[in-house]
Amino acid sequence: MADISFAPLAGWRVIAEPDALDAATWPGATDVVRISADDAFAIGGAAPEVSTDPHAIVTPEHGFSGAVLSAEQVTHLAVAHIEWSLPGDRPAVAQGLVAGVPAKLVLRADGTALLLVAAAARQELADRIGGR
């Protein structure tokens, strides 16, 4: 299996009413990850437009690292380092412990994924799964 390589991710953290996040415009974002119903991380791009929530918080985010995984790497990770079931329907976002470290998987329709981890926990996760 090819080495899993993490990189720092920059983007925008948006905290707003769920309906406002659903209606937001995400200019140039490569992925928009819903952390929870009222919290999203837009990777890359310009600041999103969240016009339907006057109390929305839109701020730069630099607290995540990520690794792009091939379909083969997703399968290996699921078998060797995840004790919970991945969703069958894709695209999807799944979260839980990966090798004992809290992380998120942005599962794409083509079988690939983006593995997200807090920047502070990146090295721990990389060490546990054989990445860098």
GROMACS .gro file of C-alpha atoms in nm:
model
  132
    1MET     CA    1   0.000   0.000   0.000
    2ALA     CA    2   0.126   0.348  -0.087
    3ASP     CA    3   0.230   0.576   0.196
    4ILE     CA    4  -0.035   0.808   0.339
    5SER     CA    5   0.094   1.164   0.332
    6PHE     CA    6  -0.070   1.440   0.538
    7ALA     CA    7  -0.059   1.811   0.452
    8PRO     CA    8  -0.187   2.118   0.637
    9LEU     CA    9  -0.526   2.236   0.513
   10ALA     CA   10  -0.640   2.597   0.497
   11GLY     CA   11  -0.993   2.711   0.445
   12TRP     CA   12  -1.294   2.864   0.615
   13ARG     CA   13  -1.482   2.761   0.927
   14VAL     CA   14  -1.848   2.858   0.915
   15ILE     CA   15  -2.084   2.833   1.209
   16ALA     CA   16  -2.441   2.920   1.119
   17GLU     CA   17  -2.798   2.798   1.123
   18PRO     CA   18  -2.821   2.463   0.936
   19ASP     CA   19  -3.050   2.609   0.668
   20ALA     CA   20  -2.803   2.893   0.611
   21LEU     CA   21  -2.519   2.643   0.560
   22ASP     CA   22  -2.738   2.451   0.315
   23ALA     CA   23  -2.794   2.772   0.116
   24ALA     CA   24  -2.437   2.908   0.142
   25THR     CA   25  -2.222   2.980  -0.162
   26TRP     CA   26  -1.880   2.813  -0.135
   27PRO     CA   27  -1.660   2.988  -0.398
   28GLY     CA   28  -1.366   2.776  -0.507
   29ALA     CA   29  -1.388   2.531  -0.216
   30THR     CA   30  -1.247   2.188  -0.298
   31ASP     CA   31  -1.451   2.015  -0.027
   32VAL     CA   32  -1.710   2.137   0.221
   33VAL     CA   33  -1.713   1.917   0.529
   34ARG     CA   34  -2.011   1.943   0.762
   35ILE     CA   35  -1.861   1.904   1.108
   36SER     CA   36  -2.212   1.914   1.253
   37ALA     CA   37  -2.550   2.050   1.148
   38ASP     CA   38  -2.444   2.408   1.222
   39ASP     CA   39  -2.068   2.388   1.159
   40ALA     CA   40  -1.878   2.346   0.831
   41PHE     CA   41  -1.518   2.355   0.707
   42ALA     CA   42  -1.471   2.476   0.348
   43ILE     CA   43  -1.127   2.365   0.230
   44GLY     CA   44  -0.958   2.621   0.008
   45GLY     CA   45  -1.137   2.890  -0.187
   46ALA     CA   46  -1.255   3.232  -0.084
   47ALA     CA   47  -1.472   3.324   0.212
   48PRO     CA   48  -1.816   3.171   0.171
   49GLU     CA   49  -2.131   3.378   0.150
   50VAL     CA   50  -2.377   3.295   0.426
   51SER     CA   51  -2.638   3.564   0.371
   52THR     CA   52  -2.941   3.400   0.532
   53ASP     CA   53  -2.795   3.400   0.885
   54PRO     CA   54  -2.703   3.747   1.012
   55HIS     CA   55  -2.522   3.588   1.309
   56ALA     CA   56  -2.308   3.349   1.104
   57ILE     CA   57  -1.944   3.322   1.203
   58VAL     CA   58  -1.707   3.296   0.906
   59THR     CA   59  -1.340   3.276   0.998
   60PRO     CA   60  -1.018   3.139   0.846
   61GLU     CA   61  -0.943   2.782   0.958
   62HIS     CA   62  -0.595   2.630   0.981
   63GLY     CA   63  -0.657   2.363   1.242
   64PHE     CA   64  -0.681   2.055   1.018
   65SER     CA   65  -0.443   1.832   0.827
   66GLY     CA   66  -0.557   1.598   0.555
   67ALA     CA   67  -0.450   1.308   0.338
   68VAL     CA   68  -0.605   1.208   0.007
   69LEU     CA   69  -0.662   0.832   0.006
   70SER     CA   70  -0.702   0.598  -0.290
   71ALA     CA   71  -0.986   0.347  -0.284
   72GLU     CA   72  -0.730   0.081  -0.188
   73GLN     CA   73  -0.607   0.292   0.105
   74VAL     CA   74  -0.965   0.351   0.224
   75THR     CA   75  -1.025  -0.025   0.227
   76HIS     CA   76  -0.699  -0.093   0.411
   77LEU     CA   77  -0.772   0.180   0.667
   78ALA     CA   78  -1.123   0.043   0.726
   79VAL     CA   79  -0.995  -0.311   0.782
   80ALA     CA   80  -0.681  -0.235   0.982
   81HIS     CA   81  -0.758   0.082   1.178
   82ILE     CA   82  -1.134   0.145   1.206
   83GLU     CA   83  -1.368  -0.043   1.437
   84TRP     CA   84  -1.688   0.116   1.305
   85SER     CA   85  -1.872   0.067   0.978
   86LEU     CA   86  -1.819   0.308   0.692
   87PRO     CA   87  -2.139   0.431   0.528
   88GLY     CA   88  -2.230   0.239   0.213
   89ASP     CA   89  -2.382   0.537   0.034
   90ARG     CA   90  -2.133   0.787  -0.102
   91PRO     CA   91  -2.053   1.068  -0.101
   92ALA     CA   92  -2.065   1.086   0.276
   93VAL     CA   93  -1.877   1.219   0.576
   94ALA     CA   94  -1.798   0.971   0.851
   95GLN     CA   95  -1.625   1.034   1.179
   96GLY     CA   96  -1.488   0.835   1.466
   97LEU     CA   97  -1.165   0.693   1.598
   98VAL     CA   98  -0.912   0.596   1.332
   99ALA     CA   99  -0.632   0.399   1.497
  100GLY     CA  100  -0.755   0.547   1.824
  101VAL     CA  101  -0.736   0.910   1.702
  102PRO     CA  102  -1.049   1.121   1.634
  103ALA     CA  103  -1.074   1.182   1.260
  104LYS     CA  104  -1.316   1.233   0.972
  105LEU     CA  105  -1.336   1.061   0.637
  106VAL     CA  106  -1.484   1.253   0.346
  107LEU     CA  107  -1.586   0.955   0.134
  108ARG     CA  108  -1.620   1.034  -0.237
  109ALA     CA  109  -1.842   0.860  -0.490
  110ASP     CA  110  -1.539   0.718  -0.675
  111GLY     CA  111  -1.417   0.528  -0.366
  112THR     CA  112  -1.141   0.773  -0.275
  113ALA     CA  113  -1.150   0.979   0.043
  114LEU     CA  114  -1.004   1.272   0.228
  115LEU     CA  115  -0.885   1.179   0.577
  116LEU     CA  116  -0.914   1.481   0.810
  117VAL     CA  117  -0.752   1.509   1.151
  118ALA     CA  118  -0.688   1.797   1.390
  119ALA     CA  119  -0.347   1.942   1.309
  120ALA     CA  120  -0.235   1.878   1.666
  121ALA     CA  121  -0.307   1.504   1.626
  122ARG     CA  122  -0.167   1.463   1.274
  123GLN     CA  123   0.165   1.310   1.372
  124GLU     CA  124   0.003   1.069   1.618
  125LEU     CA  125  -0.236   0.942   1.351
  126ALA     CA  126   0.038   0.924   1.088
  127ASP     CA  127   0.259   0.720   1.322
  128ARG     CA  128  -0.025   0.477   1.402
  129ILE     CA  129  -0.127   0.413   1.039
  130GLY     CA  130   0.216   0.418   0.882
  131GLY     CA  131   0.185   0.759   0.722
  132ARG     CA  132   0.385   1.076   0.726
   0.00000   0.00000   0.00000
